[in-house]
Amino acid sequence: MTQQTKPRTKKAQLIQVLSRKAGADVVTISAKFGWQPHSTRAALTGLRKSGYVLEAEKPGSGKPLRYCIVNKPAVDSV
């Protein structure tokens, strides 16, 4: 059995979190990285500017938007 290494950069960690099938919401991302919500949204914008396509999904009444990566750029600069 091989051991997976953790991504080193916060950007790589964020990509890993958003690559999950369920994605993540701003509150979850903020708690994981110790960021303020506005910093989390700025990081999502940075990924979009890097060529990632993010999808925001409203899971239900009263629940926050969940973000997930639906398409990665051809050349990944993590």
Coordinates of C-alpha atoms in Angstrom, one line a residue:
M1 CA 0.0 0.0 0.0
T2 CA 1.4 3.4 -0.9
Q3 CA 1.1 6.4 1.3
Q4 CA -0.3 9.6 -0.4
T5 CA 1.6 12.8 0.4
K6 CA -0.3 15.9 1.5
P7 CA -0.3 18.8 -0.9
R8 CA 2.3 21.4 0.3
T9 CA 0.8 24.7 -0.7
K10 CA -2.6 26.1 0.4
K11 CA -3.6 26.4 -3.2
A12 CA -2.9 22.7 -3.7
Q13 CA -4.8 21.8 -0.5
L14 CA -7.8 24.0 -1.7
I15 CA -7.8 22.3 -5.1
Q16 CA -7.9 18.9 -3.3
V17 CA -10.8 20.0 -1.1
L18 CA -12.8 21.4 -4.1
S19 CA -12.0 18.3 -6.2
R20 CA -14.1 16.1 -4.0
K21 CA -17.4 15.0 -5.4
A22 CA -19.4 17.0 -2.7
G23 CA -17.1 20.0 -2.9
A24 CA -17.1 22.4 0.1
D25 CA -18.8 25.5 1.3
V26 CA -17.1 28.8 2.3
V27 CA -17.6 28.1 6.1
T28 CA -15.9 24.7 5.8
I29 CA -13.0 26.1 3.7
S30 CA -12.6 29.0 6.1
A31 CA -12.5 26.7 9.1
K32 CA -10.0 24.3 7.5
F33 CA -7.5 27.0 6.5
G34 CA -8.1 29.5 9.3
W35 CA -9.2 32.2 6.8
Q36 CA -11.9 34.8 7.0
P37 CA -14.9 34.3 4.6
H38 CA -13.7 37.2 2.3
S39 CA -10.3 35.6 2.1
T40 CA -11.9 32.3 1.1
R41 CA -13.9 34.0 -1.6
A42 CA -10.8 35.7 -2.9
A43 CA -9.0 32.3 -3.1
L44 CA -11.9 30.9 -5.1
T45 CA -11.6 33.9 -7.5
G46 CA -7.9 33.3 -7.8
L47 CA -8.5 29.7 -8.8
R48 CA -11.0 31.0 -11.5
K49 CA -8.4 33.4 -12.8
S50 CA -5.9 30.5 -12.9
G51 CA -8.2 28.7 -15.3
Y52 CA -10.2 26.4 -13.0
V53 CA -13.9 26.2 -13.7
L54 CA -15.9 26.2 -10.4
E55 CA -19.5 25.3 -10.0
A56 CA -21.6 26.7 -7.2
E57 CA -24.5 24.5 -6.1
K58 CA -27.3 25.4 -3.7
P59 CA -28.0 22.1 -2.0
G60 CA -31.3 23.1 -0.4
S61 CA -33.3 25.6 1.5
G62 CA -31.2 27.4 4.1
K63 CA -27.9 25.6 3.2
P64 CA -24.8 27.5 2.0
L65 CA -23.5 27.3 -1.6
R66 CA -21.1 24.4 -2.2
Y67 CA -18.3 24.9 -4.6
C68 CA -16.5 22.2 -6.6
I69 CA -14.0 22.1 -9.4
V70 CA -15.6 20.9 -12.6
N71 CA -12.7 21.5 -15.0
K72 CA -9.0 22.1 -14.4
P73 CA -6.8 24.1 -16.7
A74 CA -4.7 22.3 -19.3
V75 CA -1.4 23.5 -17.6
D76 CA -1.7 23.3 -13.8
S77 CA 0.6 25.7 -12.0
V78 CA 0.2 24.4 -8.4

